CSV table of N, CA and C in Angstrom, one decimal:
chain,number,residue,atom,x,y,z
A,792,MET,N,-17.5,-3.6,-17.5
A,792,MET,CA,-18.0,-3.7,-16.0
A,792,MET,C,-16.9,-3.5,-15.1
A,793,THR,N,-17.2,-2.7,-14.0
A,793,THR,CA,-16.0,-2.0,-13.2
A,793,THR,C,-15.3,-3.0,-12.3
A,794,GLN,N,-14.5,-3.1,-12.0
A,794,GLN,CA,-14.0,-4.2,-11.2
A,794,GLN,C,-14.3,-4.2,-9.8
A,795,THR,N,-14.4,-5.4,-9.1
A,795,THR,CA,-14.9,-5.3,-7.6
A,795,THR,C,-13.6,-4.6,-6.9
A,796,PRO,N,-14.4,-4.5,-5.4
A,796,PRO,CA,-13.5,-3.7,-4.8
A,796,PRO,C,-12.1,-4.6,-4.5
A,797,ASP,N,-12.6,-5.7,-4.6
A,797,ASP,CA,-11.5,-6.9,-4.1
A,797,ASP,C,-10.6,-7.1,-5.0
A,798,ALA,N,-11.3,-7.2,-6.5
A,798,ALA,CA,-10.3,-7.5,-7.7
A,798,ALA,C,-9.3,-6.2,-7.7
A,799,LEU,N,-9.8,-4.9,-7.1
A,799,LEU,CA,-9.1,-3.6,-7.6
A,799,LEU,C,-8.1,-3.4,-6.5
A,800,VAL,N,-8.2,-3.9,-5.2
A,800,VAL,CA,-7.3,-4.1,-4.2
A,800,VAL,C,-6.3,-5.2,-4.5
A,801,THR,N,-6.6,-6.3,-5.3
A,801,THR,CA,-5.5,-7.5,-5.2
A,801,THR,C,-4.7,-6.9,-5.9
A,802,GLU,N,-5.2,-6.1,-7.4
A,802,GLU,CA,-4.1,-5.6,-8.7
A,802,GLU,C,-3.6,-4.4,-8.1
A,803,PHE,N,-4.1,-3.6,-6.9
A,803,PHE,CA,-3.4,-2.5,-6.5
A,803,PHE,C,-2.0,-3.5,-5.8
A,804,CYS,N,-2.4,-4.2,-4.9
A,804,CYS,CA,-1.2,-4.9,-4.2
A,804,CYS,C,-0.1,-5.5,-5.0
A,805,LYS,N,-0.6,-6.1,-6.3
A,805,LYS,CA,0.4,-6.7,-6.9
A,805,LYS,C,1.6,-5.7,-7.6
A,806,LYS,N,1.1,-4.4,-7.8
A,806,LYS,CA,1.7,-3.7,-8.6
A,806,LYS,C,2.9,-3.3,-7.6
A,807,TRP,N,2.9,-3.4,-6.4
A,807,TRP,CA,3.9,-2.8,-5.8
A,807,TRP,C,5.3,-3.4,-6.2
A,808,ALA,N,5.0,-4.8,-6.7
A,808,ALA,CA,6.6,-5.5,-7.0
A,808,ALA,C,7.5,-5.1,-7.9
A,809,SER,N,6.5,-4.1,-9.0
A,809,SER,CA,7.6,-3.0,-9.6
A,809,SER,C,7.0,-1.7,-9.6
A,810,PRO,N,7.1,-0.7,-8.4
A,810,PRO,CA,6.4,0.2,-8.1
A,810,PRO,C,6.6,1.3,-8.9
A,811,ASP,N,5.6,2.2,-9.5
A,811,ASP,CA,5.7,3.2,-10.4
A,811,ASP,C,4.9,4.2,-9.4
A,812,ALA,N,5.4,5.1,-8.9
A,812,ALA,CA,4.4,6.1,-7.6
A,812,ALA,C,3.5,6.4,-8.4
A,813,ALA,N,3.8,7.1,-9.8
A,813,ALA,CA,2.1,8.0,-10.3
A,813,ALA,C,1.4,6.7,-10.9
A,814,GLU,N,2.0,5.7,-11.1
A,814,GLU,CA,0.7,4.3,-11.3
A,814,GLU,C,-0.1,4.0,-10.2
A,815,LEU,N,0.3,3.9,-9.1
A,815,LEU,CA,-0.1,3.7,-7.5
A,815,LEU,C,-0.8,4.7,-7.2
A,816,ALA,N,-0.5,5.9,-7.6
A,816,ALA,CA,-1.0,7.0,-7.2
A,816,ALA,C,-2.5,7.4,-7.8
A,817,GLY,N,-2.4,6.7,-9.1
A,817,GLY,CA,-3.7,6.8,-10.2
A,817,GLY,C,-4.7,5.9,-9.3
A,818,TYR,N,-4.4,4.9,-8.5
A,818,TYR,CA,-5.5,4.2,-8.1
A,818,TYR,C,-6.3,5.0,-7.1
A,819,PHE,N,-6.2,6.0,-6.8
A,819,PHE,CA,-6.3,7.0,-5.8
A,819,PHE,C,-7.7,7.7,-6.2
A,820,THR,N,-8.4,8.4,-5.4
A,820,THR,CA,-9.8,9.0,-5.8
A,820,THR,C,-8.9,10.4,-5.4
A,821,GLU,N,-9.4,11.7,-6.1
A,821,GLU,CA,-9.0,12.6,-5.9
A,821,GLU,C,-8.2,13.3,-4.6
A,822,ASP,N,-9.7,13.1,-3.7
A,822,ASP,CA,-9.4,13.2,-2.1
A,822,ASP,C,-8.9,12.0,-1.5
A,823,GLY,N,-8.6,11.5,-1.9
A,823,GLY,CA,-7.7,10.0,-1.4
A,823,GLY,C,-6.7,10.0,-0.1
A,824,ILE,N,-7.0,8.9,0.5
A,824,ILE,CA,-5.9,9.3,1.8
A,824,ILE,C,-5.1,8.1,1.9
A,825,TYR,N,-4.1,7.8,2.2
A,825,TYR,CA,-2.9,6.5,2.3
A,825,TYR,C,-2.5,7.0,3.6
A,826,HIS,N,-2.8,6.4,4.8
A,826,HIS,CA,-2.4,6.5,5.9
A,826,HIS,C,-1.7,5.5,6.5
A,827,ASN,N,-0.3,5.2,6.8
A,827,ASN,CA,0.3,4.4,7.6
A,827,ASN,C,0.0,4.9,9.3
A,828,ILE,N,-0.6,4.1,9.8
A,828,ILE,CA,-1.1,4.7,11.1
A,828,ILE,C,-0.3,5.2,11.7
A,829,PRO,N,1.3,4.6,12.2
A,829,PRO,CA,2.1,5.3,12.8
A,829,PRO,C,2.7,6.8,12.6
A,830,MET,N,2.1,7.3,11.3
A,830,MET,CA,2.7,8.3,10.5
A,830,MET,C,1.1,9.1,10.4
A,831,ASP,N,1.8,10.5,9.7
A,831,ASP,CA,0.4,11.4,9.2
A,831,ASP,C,-0.1,10.6,7.8
A,832,PRO,N,-1.3,11.1,7.7
A,832,PRO,CA,-1.6,10.7,6.5
A,832,PRO,C,-1.4,11.7,5.3
A,833,VAL,N,-1.6,11.2,4.6
A,833,VAL,CA,-1.0,11.8,2.9
A,833,VAL,C,-2.5,11.8,2.1
A,834,GLN,N,-2.9,13.3,1.6
A,834,GLN,CA,-3.9,13.3,1.1
A,834,GLN,C,-4.0,13.5,-0.6
A,835,GLY,N,-4.4,13.0,-1.4
A,835,GLY,CA,-4.3,13.6,-2.9
A,835,GLY,C,-3.4,12.8,-3.6
A,836,PRO,N,-3.8,12.3,-5.1
A,836,PRO,CA,-2.6,11.6,-5.7
A,836,PRO,C,-1.3,12.0,-5.9
A,837,GLN,N,-0.9,13.6,-5.9
A,837,GLN,CA,0.4,14.0,-6.2
A,837,GLN,C,1.0,14.2,-4.8
A,838,ALA,N,0.5,14.2,-3.9
A,838,ALA,CA,1.0,13.7,-2.6
A,838,ALA,C,1.3,12.1,-2.2
A,839,ILE,N,0.0,11.6,-2.1
A,839,ILE,CA,0.4,10.6,-2.4
A,839,ILE,C,1.7,9.7,-3.4
A,840,ALA,N,1.5,10.0,-4.6
A,840,ALA,CA,2.7,9.8,-5.5
A,840,ALA,C,4.1,10.0,-4.8
A,841,GLU,N,4.0,11.4,-4.6
A,841,GLU,CA,5.5,11.9,-3.8
A,841,GLU,C,5.9,11.1,-2.9
A,842,PHE,N,4.8,10.7,-2.2
A,842,PHE,CA,5.4,9.8,-0.7
A,842,PHE,C,5.4,8.7,-1.2
A,843,ILE,N,5.1,7.6,-2.4
A,843,ILE,CA,5.4,6.6,-2.7
A,843,ILE,C,6.8,6.6,-3.4
A,844,ALA,N,7.3,7.7,-3.9
A,844,ALA,CA,8.2,7.5,-4.5
A,844,ALA,C,9.3,7.7,-3.8
A,845,GLY,N,9.0,8.5,-2.6
A,845,GLY,CA,10.4,8.7,-1.4
A,845,GLY,C,10.5,7.6,-1.0
A,846,PHE,N,9.2,6.8,-0.4
A,846,PHE,CA,9.6,5.6,0.0
A,846,PHE,C,10.3,4.7,-0.2
A,847,THR,N,10.0,4.2,-2.0
A,847,THR,CA,10.3,3.4,-2.7
A,847,THR,C,11.5,3.5,-3.3
A,848,ALA,N,12.2,4.5,-2.9
A,848,ALA,CA,13.5,4.9,-3.5
A,848,ALA,C,14.8,4.1,-3.6
A,849,ALA,N,14.7,3.4,-1.8
A,849,ALA,CA,15.8,2.4,-1.4
A,849,ALA,C,15.1,0.7,-1.7
A,850,PHE,N,14.4,0.8,-2.8
A,850,PHE,CA,13.8,-0.5,-3.0
A,850,PHE,C,13.6,-0.7,-4.6
A,851,ASP,N,13.6,-1.7,-4.6
A,851,ASP,CA,13.6,-2.6,-6.2
A,851,ASP,C,12.1,-2.8,-6.3
A,852,GLY,N,11.7,-3.6,-5.1
A,852,GLY,CA,10.2,-3.3,-5.1
A,852,GLY,C,10.0,-3.8,-3.7
A,853,ILE,N,8.2,-4.2,-3.4
A,853,ILE,CA,8.0,-4.7,-2.3
A,853,ILE,C,6.8,-5.9,-2.6
A,854,ASP,N,6.9,-7.1,-2.0
A,854,ASP,CA,6.1,-8.3,-2.5
A,854,ASP,C,5.3,-8.0,-1.2
A,855,PHE,N,4.0,-7.6,-1.8
A,855,PHE,CA,2.6,-8.0,-0.4
A,855,PHE,C,2.5,-9.6,-0.8
A,856,GLN,N,2.8,-10.4,0.1
A,856,GLN,CA,2.1,-11.6,0.9
A,856,GLN,C,0.9,-11.5,1.5
A,857,VAL,N,0.0,-11.5,1.0
A,857,VAL,CA,-1.2,-11.6,1.3
A,857,VAL,C,-1.6,-13.0,1.6
A,858,HIS,N,-1.7,-12.8,2.9
A,858,HIS,CA,-2.5,-14.2,3.7
A,858,HIS,C,-3.7,-14.3,3.7
A,859,LYS,N,-4.5,-13.6,4.2
A,859,LYS,CA,-6.2,-13.6,4.3
A,859,LYS,C,-6.7,-11.9,3.5
A,860,GLN,N,-7.5,-12.3,2.9
A,860,GLN,CA,-8.5,-10.9,2.3
A,860,GLN,C,-9.7,-11.2,2.3
A,861,VAL,N,-10.5,-10.1,2.8
A,861,VAL,CA,-12.0,-10.2,3.3
A,861,VAL,C,-12.4,-9.0,2.4
A,862,SER,N,-13.7,-9.2,2.1
A,862,SER,CA,-14.3,-7.7,1.5
A,862,SER,C,-15.7,-8.0,1.4
A,863,GLY,N,-16.4,-6.6,1.8
A,863,GLY,CA,-18.0,-6.9,1.7
A,863,GLY,C,-18.1,-5.1,1.8
A,864,GLY,N,-19.1,-5.3,0.7
A,864,GLY,CA,-19.5,-3.9,-0.1
A,864,GLY,C,-18.3,-3.0,-0.5
A,865,ASN,N,-17.9,-1.8,0.1
A,865,ASN,CA,-16.9,-1.1,-0.5
A,865,ASN,C,-15.6,-1.2,0.4
A,866,ILE,N,-15.7,-2.0,1.5
A,866,ILE,CA,-14.3,-2.4,2.2
A,866,ILE,C,-13.7,-3.7,2.0
A,867,VAL,N,-12.2,-3.2,1.9
A,867,VAL,CA,-11.7,-4.6,1.6
A,867,VAL,C,-10.5,-4.6,3.1
A,868,MET,N,-10.2,-5.9,3.5
A,868,MET,CA,-9.2,-5.8,4.2
A,868,MET,C,-8.4,-6.8,4.2
A,869,ASN,N,-7.0,-6.7,4.1
A,869,ASN,CA,-5.6,-7.9,4.2
A,869,ASN,C,-4.9,-8.1,5.2
A,870,GLU,N,-4.7,-9.3,5.7
A,870,GLU,CA,-3.5,-9.2,6.6
A,870,GLU,C,-2.2,-9.8,5.5
A,871,ARG,N,-1.1,-9.1,5.8
A,871,ARG,CA,-0.2,-9.5,4.8
A,871,ARG,C,1.3,-9.3,5.3
A,872,THR,N,2.3,-9.6,4.7
A,872,THR,CA,3.7,-9.3,5.1
A,872,THR,C,4.1,-8.8,3.9
A,873,ASP,N,4.6,-7.8,4.1
A,873,ASP,CA,5.4,-6.8,2.8
A,873,ASP,C,6.9,-7.1,3.1
A,874,VAL,N,7.3,-7.7,1.7
A,874,VAL,CA,8.5,-7.9,1.8
A,874,VAL,C,9.0,-7.2,0.9
A,875,MET,N,10.0,-6.2,1.3
A,875,MET,CA,10.8,-4.7,0.9
A,875,MET,C,12.2,-5.2,0.4
A,876,ARG,N,12.3,-5.5,-0.9
A,876,ARG,CA,13.6,-6.0,-2.0
A,876,ARG,C,14.3,-4.8,-1.6
A,877,ARG,N,15.4,-4.6,-0.7
A,877,ARG,CA,16.3,-3.5,-0.8
A,877,ARG,C,17.2,-3.5,-2.1
A,878,LYS,N,17.8,-2.2,-2.8
A,878,LYS,CA,18.7,-2.3,-3.5
A,878,LYS,C,20.1,-2.9,-3.7
A,879,ASP,N,20.4,-3.1,-2.1
A,879,ASP,CA,21.4,-3.5,-1.8
A,879,ASP,C,21.4,-5.1,-1.7
A,880,GLY,N,20.3,-5.7,-1.9
A,880,GLY,CA,20.0,-7.0,-1.6
A,880,GLY,C,19.2,-7.9,-0.7
A,881,GLY,N,19.1,-6.8,0.8
A,881,GLY,CA,18.7,-7.4,1.8
A,881,GLY,C,17.3,-7.2,1.4
A,882,GLU,N,16.5,-7.9,2.6
A,882,GLU,CA,14.9,-7.9,2.5
A,882,GLU,C,14.7,-7.2,4.2
A,883,ILE,N,13.7,-6.9,4.2
A,883,ILE,CA,12.9,-6.5,5.2
A,883,ILE,C,11.4,-7.2,5.2
A,884,ALA,N,11.0,-7.9,6.1
A,884,ALA,CA,9.9,-8.1,6.1
A,884,ALA,C,8.9,-7.5,7.2
A,885,LEU,N,7.7,-7.3,6.6
A,885,LEU,CA,6.7,-6.3,7.7
A,885,LEU,C,5.2,-6.9,7.6
A,886,PRO,N,5.2,-7.5,9.0
A,886,PRO,CA,3.8,-7.6,8.9
A,886,PRO,C,2.7,-6.4,8.9
A,887,VAL,N,1.7,-6.9,8.4
A,887,VAL,CA,1.1,-5.6,8.0
A,887,VAL,C,-0.7,-5.5,8.0
A,888,MET,N,-1.9,-5.2,8.5
A,888,MET,CA,-3.1,-5.3,8.3
A,888,MET,C,-3.5,-4.2,7.3
A,889,GLY,N,-4.1,-4.3,6.4
A,889,GLY,CA,-4.3,-3.0,5.8
A,889,GLY,C,-6.3,-2.9,5.7
A,890,VAL,N,-6.5,-1.8,5.8
A,890,VAL,CA,-7.9,-1.4,5.1
A,890,VAL,C,-8.2,-0.4,4.1
A,891,PHE,N,-9.0,-0.9,3.2
A,891,PHE,CA,-8.8,-0.1,1.9
A,891,PHE,C,-10.6,0.4,2.1
A,892,GLU,N,-11.2,1.4,1.3
A,892,GLU,CA,-12.5,1.5,1.0
A,892,GLU,C,-12.3,2.2,-0.3
A,893,VAL,N,-13.1,1.6,-1.1
A,893,VAL,CA,-13.1,1.8,-2.6
A,893,VAL,C,-14.3,2.6,-2.8
A,894,VAL,N,-14.1,3.6,-3.5
A,894,VAL,CA,-15.6,4.3,-4.0
A,894,VAL,C,-15.2,4.7,-5.4
A,895,HIS,N,-16.4,4.1,-6.4
A,895,HIS,CA,-16.7,4.3,-8.1
A,895,HIS,C,-15.3,3.9,-8.3
A,896,GLY,N,-14.9,2.7,-7.9
A,896,GLY,CA,-13.8,2.0,-8.9
A,896,GLY,C,-12.2,2.8,-8.5
A,897,LYS,N,-12.1,3.2,-7.2
A,897,LYS,CA,-10.9,4.0,-6.6
A,897,LYS,C,-10.6,3.5,-5.4
A,898,ILE,N,-9.9,3.7,-4.8
A,898,ILE,CA,-9.2,3.8,-3.6
A,898,ILE,C,-9.4,5.3,-2.6
A,899,ALA,N,-10.4,5.4,-2.1
A,899,ALA,CA,-10.8,6.5,-1.1
A,899,ALA,C,-10.0,6.7,0.2
A,900,ARG,N,-10.0,5.6,0.6
A,900,ARG,CA,-8.6,5.6,2.1
A,900,ARG,C,-8.0,4.3,1.8
A,901,TRP,N,-6.8,4.3,2.4
A,901,TRP,CA,-5.9,3.1,2.3
A,901,TRP,C,-5.4,3.4,4.2
A,902,SER,N,-5.5,2.5,4.5
A,902,SER,CA,-4.9,2.6,6.0
A,902,SER,C,-4.5,1.2,6.7
A,903,ASP,N,-2.4,1.3,6.8
A,903,ASP,CA,-2.1,0.5,7.2
A,903,ASP,C,-1.2,0.2,8.5
A,904,TYR,N,-1.7,-0.4,9.2
A,904,TYR,CA,-1.8,-0.9,10.8
A,904,TYR,C,-0.2,-1.5,10.7
A,905,PHE,N,0.7,-1.1,11.1
A,905,PHE,CA,2.2,-2.3,11.2
A,905,PHE,C,2.9,-1.6,12.9
A,906,ASP,N,3.8,-2.2,13.1
A,906,ASP,CA,4.6,-2.1,14.1
A,906,ASP,C,5.7,-0.9,13.8
A,907,MET,N,5.9,0.0,13.9
A,907,MET,CA,7.0,1.2,13.9
A,907,MET,C,8.1,0.6,14.1
A,908,GLU,N,8.3,-0.2,15.0
A,908,GLU,CA,9.7,-0.1,16.0
A,908,GLU,C,10.2,-1.4,14.8
A,909,THR,N,9.3,-2.0,14.4
A,909,THR,CA,10.0,-3.1,13.0
A,909,THR,C,10.7,-2.0,12.2
A,910,VAL,N,10.1,-1.6,11.5
A,910,VAL,CA,10.7,-0.3,10.3
A,910,VAL,C,11.7,0.4,11.1
A,911,THR,N,11.6,0.8,12.2
A,911,THR,CA,12.9,1.6,12.5
A,911,THR,C,14.2,1.2,12.8
A,912,LYS,N,14.0,-0.7,13.2
A,912,LYS,CA,15.1,-1.2,13.5
A,912,LYS,C,15.7,-1.6,12.1
A,913,ALA,N,14.7,-1.9,11.0
A,913,ALA,CA,15.2,-2.3,9.6
A,913,ALA,C,16.0,-1.4,9.0
A,914,PHE,N,15.7,-0.1,9.7
A,914,PHE,CA,16.6,1.0,9.0
A,914,PHE,C,17.4,1.5,9.4
A,915,ALA,N,18.0,0.9,11.0
A,915,ALA,CA,18.9,1.6,11.8
A,915,ALA,C,20.3,0.9,11.1
């Protein structure tokens, strides 16, 4: 039996604790879109893997602390804090709202909404 969209997103979020860019990109459809709303969207598993690899290079992992998650049909939304564990031992906590669209057991679109100023200050 195929996973429910809710279970798929829960599993996907847990994988970020020890991120493997290719494995994470494998959760997406061939034309899947990953969009951090303050930035340009990334489309397709190869481009998504490259983006994830570049983004996670400075981190040991990212713990998605999901506070609330709701789903209906093929849509899953979660409110969470992404705790990015830096290789230098520091941490960055980023409040995030995520929206996932799941089609045939894969993520077709993932949009994350967050305050870019929080990210900019953390990397300054």
